[in-house]
Amino acid sequence: TVDKCTRLIGHSGPVNCISVFGRQTLTGGSDCHLRVWDSMTGSCIRKLYGHKGSVECCLATGGLLISGSWDMTIMLWCPLKFELLQTLTGHIGTVTRLCLTTTDDNLISSSHDRTLRFWSLENYDCLKVIRAHTTGISGLDVSGPHLVSCSWNGELKLFDTTTYKRIRVFNIEQQHGKTPNFQCVAARGRLIVCGDRDGKLLFWNKDKSECEAMIVAHKSAVTHIVFDCRVVSRLLTASSDTTIKEWDLETLTCIRILHGHNRSVSCLCVSIKPWLLASVSEDGEGRLWHMVDTT
């Protein structure tokens, strides 16, 4: 079910994040720097230095490479010349997640400082700061005009990316007796999926406040969730149990398990051209899984 797996070896410690855009794959690690790789060959093209702390999150887009760090900064890089274009400051805690609005003109960041920040990618101004959660924000995703965020104390909230207004606070504790510890979140259409520290996946309808389904997906924490960009009914999850799993959302069953990493899998990214699944791990490696369709 995997045509080939290319290993990305070069970071000198745990690798925390990965993003793929065409022929370029971007990774960030606890060694405080980023690496740009050729998505087809797995060869390292360039190392990017600038952060003074662990790189926790990154994004590769057509016009920018973006990274967020333990040093509380966000850096924007040119993907052609690999030059540092801008450093965004304002967070007073580790930058945990990055995502773009649907129109790709604004950047959204989350942090241990409990806030969401909206940034213009035209002039790099901070457009809005929202004190969104009561503890550090662990997950962030955009679906259409909406932003969903989660935190380690089990809060799950929905915001409008245009008005910056909070739309909904989801009912968590009353559904499950105890409050889950959310590690990550992903959204597509009306569907929101959260992963928690106990290895569970929780499924929500964006238009309702109640959890609609829950499954035990992994033996330990679900660390990252991504939707398959080719098949609407597919979801991929990473875990501290070292595995990556692919799920059929219609039946909520696991249809594929990928083994290879020997420590916690930190982050996933799915690319269409080329079609591959990218992963990074605390084992210090990245992997590019060139997938074979299971449909």
CSV table of C-alpha atoms in Angstrom, one decimal, residues 67-259:
chain,number,residue,atom,x,y,z
A,67,SER,CA,7.9,28.9,10.9
A,68,GLY,CA,6.9,29.4,14.5
A,69,SER,CA,9.1,28.7,17.5
A,70,TRP,CA,9.7,28.2,21.2
A,71,ASP,CA,11.4,31.6,21.0
A,72,MET,CA,7.9,33.2,20.6
A,73,THR,CA,8.6,34.5,17.1
A,74,ILE,CA,7.2,33.7,13.6
A,75,MET,CA,9.7,33.9,10.7
A,76,LEU,CA,8.8,34.3,7.0
A,77,TRP,CA,11.3,33.1,4.4
A,78,CYS,CA,11.6,33.4,0.6
A,79,PRO,CA,11.2,29.9,-0.9
A,80,LEU,CA,13.5,30.7,-3.9
A,81,LYS,CA,16.4,32.6,-2.3
A,82,PHE,CA,15.8,31.1,1.2
A,83,GLU,CA,16.3,34.6,2.7
A,84,LEU,CA,14.6,35.7,5.9
A,85,LEU,CA,11.9,38.3,4.8
A,86,GLN,CA,10.3,39.2,8.1
A,87,THR,CA,10.1,38.3,11.8
A,88,LEU,CA,6.7,38.6,13.5
A,89,THR,CA,6.7,39.3,17.3
A,90,GLY,CA,3.9,39.7,19.8
A,91,HIS,CA,3.3,36.3,21.3
A,92,ILE,CA,4.6,35.9,24.9
A,93,GLY,CA,4.7,32.1,24.8
A,94,THR,CA,5.8,29.3,22.4
A,95,VAL,CA,4.1,29.5,19.0
A,96,THR,CA,2.3,26.2,18.7
A,97,ARG,CA,0.4,26.2,15.4
A,98,LEU,CA,0.1,28.1,12.1
A,99,CYS,CA,-2.5,28.1,9.4
A,100,LEU,CA,-3.7,30.3,6.6
A,101,THR,CA,-7.2,31.7,6.0
A,102,THR,CA,-9.1,30.2,3.1
A,103,THR,CA,-8.1,33.1,0.8
A,104,ASP,CA,-4.4,32.7,1.9
A,105,ASP,CA,-4.0,36.4,2.5
A,106,ASN,CA,-3.9,36.2,6.3
A,107,LEU,CA,-1.8,34.0,8.7
A,108,ILE,CA,-3.2,32.8,12.0
A,109,SER,CA,-1.0,31.7,14.9
A,110,SER,CA,-1.7,30.1,18.2
A,111,SER,CA,0.5,30.0,21.3
A,112,HIS,CA,1.1,28.8,24.9
A,113,ASP,CA,0.1,32.4,25.8
A,114,ARG,CA,-3.5,31.3,25.2
A,115,THR,CA,-4.0,33.8,22.3
A,116,LEU,CA,-4.8,33.6,18.6
A,117,ARG,CA,-3.1,36.2,16.4
A,118,PHE,CA,-4.2,37.2,12.9
A,119,TRP,CA,-1.5,38.6,10.6
A,120,SER,CA,-1.6,40.3,7.2
A,121,LEU,CA,0.7,38.7,4.7
A,122,GLU,CA,0.7,41.9,2.7
A,123,ASN,CA,2.3,44.3,5.2
A,124,TYR,CA,2.9,41.8,8.1
A,125,ASP,CA,0.8,43.8,10.6
A,126,CYS,CA,-1.0,42.1,13.4
A,127,LEU,CA,-4.7,42.5,12.6
A,128,LYS,CA,-6.2,41.1,15.7
A,129,VAL,CA,-5.4,39.4,19.0
A,130,ILE,CA,-7.9,37.1,20.6
A,131,ARG,CA,-7.5,35.7,24.1
A,132,ALA,CA,-9.1,32.5,23.1
A,133,HIS,CA,-8.4,29.9,25.8
A,134,THR,CA,-7.7,29.6,29.5
A,135,THR,CA,-4.6,27.4,28.8
A,136,GLY,CA,-2.1,27.0,26.0
A,137,ILE,CA,-3.6,26.3,22.6
A,138,SER,CA,-2.7,22.9,21.2
A,139,GLY,CA,-4.6,22.7,17.9
A,140,LEU,CA,-5.7,25.0,15.1
A,141,ASP,CA,-7.4,24.6,11.7
A,142,VAL,CA,-9.4,26.6,9.2
A,143,SER,CA,-12.4,25.3,7.3
A,144,GLY,CA,-14.0,27.9,5.0
A,145,PRO,CA,-14.7,31.1,6.9
A,146,HIS,CA,-14.3,29.4,10.2
A,147,LEU,CA,-11.4,28.8,12.6
A,148,VAL,CA,-11.4,26.0,15.2
A,149,SER,CA,-9.0,25.8,18.1
A,150,CYS,CA,-8.5,23.5,21.0
A,151,SER,CA,-6.5,23.5,24.2
A,152,TRP,CA,-4.9,21.1,26.7
A,153,ASN,CA,-7.7,21.6,29.2
A,154,GLY,CA,-10.3,20.3,26.8
A,155,GLU,CA,-11.7,23.6,25.4
A,156,LEU,CA,-12.9,23.5,21.8
A,157,LYS,CA,-14.0,26.8,20.2
A,158,LEU,CA,-15.1,28.1,16.8
A,159,PHE,CA,-14.4,31.6,15.4
A,160,ASP,CA,-15.3,33.6,12.3
A,161,THR,CA,-12.0,34.5,10.5
A,162,THR,CA,-13.6,37.7,9.0
A,163,THR,CA,-15.2,39.2,12.1
A,164,TYR,CA,-12.9,37.5,14.6
A,165,LYS,CA,-16.0,36.8,16.7
A,166,ARG,CA,-16.5,33.6,18.7
A,167,ILE,CA,-19.3,31.5,17.2
A,168,ARG,CA,-19.5,28.5,19.5
A,169,VAL,CA,-18.0,26.9,22.6
A,170,PHE,CA,-18.4,23.1,22.3
A,171,ASN,CA,-19.8,21.1,25.2
A,172,ILE,CA,-17.0,18.8,26.4
A,173,GLU,CA,-17.2,17.8,30.0
A,174,GLN,CA,-20.9,17.0,30.2
A,175,GLN,CA,-20.5,14.5,27.4
A,176,HIS,CA,-17.7,12.5,28.8
A,177,GLY,CA,-17.7,12.8,32.6
A,178,LYS,CA,-14.1,14.1,32.7
A,179,THR,CA,-12.4,16.7,30.6
A,180,PRO,CA,-10.2,15.4,27.8
A,181,ASN,CA,-6.7,16.7,27.1
A,182,PHE,CA,-6.9,17.8,23.5
A,183,GLN,CA,-3.6,17.5,21.5
A,184,CYS,CA,-4.8,18.5,18.0
A,185,VAL,CA,-7.8,19.3,15.8
A,186,ALA,CA,-8.7,19.2,12.2
A,187,ALA,CA,-11.8,20.6,10.3
A,188,ARG,CA,-13.4,19.9,6.9
A,189,GLY,CA,-16.8,21.2,6.0
A,190,ARG,CA,-19.1,20.7,9.0
A,191,LEU,CA,-16.9,18.0,10.5
A,192,ILE,CA,-14.4,18.7,13.4
A,193,VAL,CA,-12.2,16.0,14.7
A,194,CYS,CA,-10.2,16.3,17.9
A,195,GLY,CA,-7.4,14.0,19.2
A,196,ASP,CA,-6.7,13.6,22.9
A,197,ARG,CA,-3.9,12.4,25.2
A,198,ASP,CA,-5.6,9.1,25.8
A,199,GLY,CA,-5.6,8.1,22.1
A,200,LYS,CA,-9.2,8.9,21.4
A,201,LEU,CA,-10.7,10.7,18.4
A,202,LEU,CA,-13.8,12.8,19.1
A,203,PHE,CA,-16.1,13.9,16.2
A,204,TRP,CA,-18.2,17.1,16.2
A,205,ASN,CA,-20.7,18.8,13.9
A,206,LYS,CA,-19.6,22.4,13.5
A,207,ASP,CA,-23.2,23.5,13.7
A,208,LYS,CA,-23.9,21.8,17.0
A,209,SER,CA,-22.4,21.9,20.5
A,210,GLU,CA,-22.5,18.1,21.3
A,211,CYS,CA,-20.0,15.4,20.5
A,212,GLU,CA,-21.5,13.0,17.9
A,213,ALA,CA,-19.0,10.1,18.1
A,214,MET,CA,-15.9,8.9,19.8
A,215,ILE,CA,-13.5,6.0,19.0
A,216,VAL,CA,-10.3,4.8,20.6
A,217,ALA,CA,-7.8,5.3,17.7
A,218,HIS,CA,-4.4,4.8,19.3
A,219,LYS,CA,-2.7,3.2,22.3
A,220,SER,CA,-1.5,6.6,23.5
A,221,ALA,CA,-1.8,10.3,22.6
A,222,VAL,CA,-3.1,11.4,19.1
A,223,THR,CA,-0.6,14.0,18.2
A,224,HIS,CA,-1.8,15.2,14.8
A,225,ILE,CA,-4.7,14.8,12.4
A,226,VAL,CA,-5.0,15.6,8.7
A,227,PHE,CA,-7.7,15.0,6.2
A,228,ASP,CA,-6.8,13.2,3.0
A,229,CYS,CA,-6.8,15.9,0.3
A,230,ARG,CA,-7.7,13.4,-2.5
A,231,VAL,CA,-10.4,11.2,-0.8
A,232,VAL,CA,-13.1,13.1,1.1
A,233,SER,CA,-13.9,10.2,3.4
A,234,ARG,CA,-10.4,9.6,4.6
A,235,LEU,CA,-8.6,10.8,7.7
A,236,LEU,CA,-5.0,10.3,8.8
A,237,THR,CA,-3.8,10.3,12.4
A,238,ALA,CA,-0.3,10.3,14.1
A,239,SER,CA,0.4,9.1,17.6
A,240,SER,CA,2.9,8.9,20.3
A,241,ASP,CA,2.5,5.1,20.0
A,242,THR,CA,4.8,5.6,16.9
A,243,THR,CA,2.2,4.7,14.3
A,244,ILE,CA,0.3,6.5,11.6
A,245,LYS,CA,-3.3,5.3,10.8
A,246,GLU,CA,-5.7,6.0,7.9
A,247,TRP,CA,-9.4,6.0,8.7
A,248,ASP,CA,-12.6,5.6,6.7
A,249,LEU,CA,-14.9,8.3,8.0
A,250,GLU,CA,-18.0,6.6,6.8
A,251,THR,CA,-17.4,3.5,8.9
A,252,LEU,CA,-14.9,4.9,11.5
A,253,THR,CA,-12.7,2.0,10.8
A,254,CYS,CA,-8.9,1.9,10.4
A,255,ILE,CA,-8.0,0.8,6.8
A,256,ARG,CA,-4.2,1.2,6.9
A,257,ILE,CA,-1.4,1.4,9.5
A,258,LEU,CA,2.1,2.7,8.7
A,259,HIS,CA,5.1,1.6,10.8
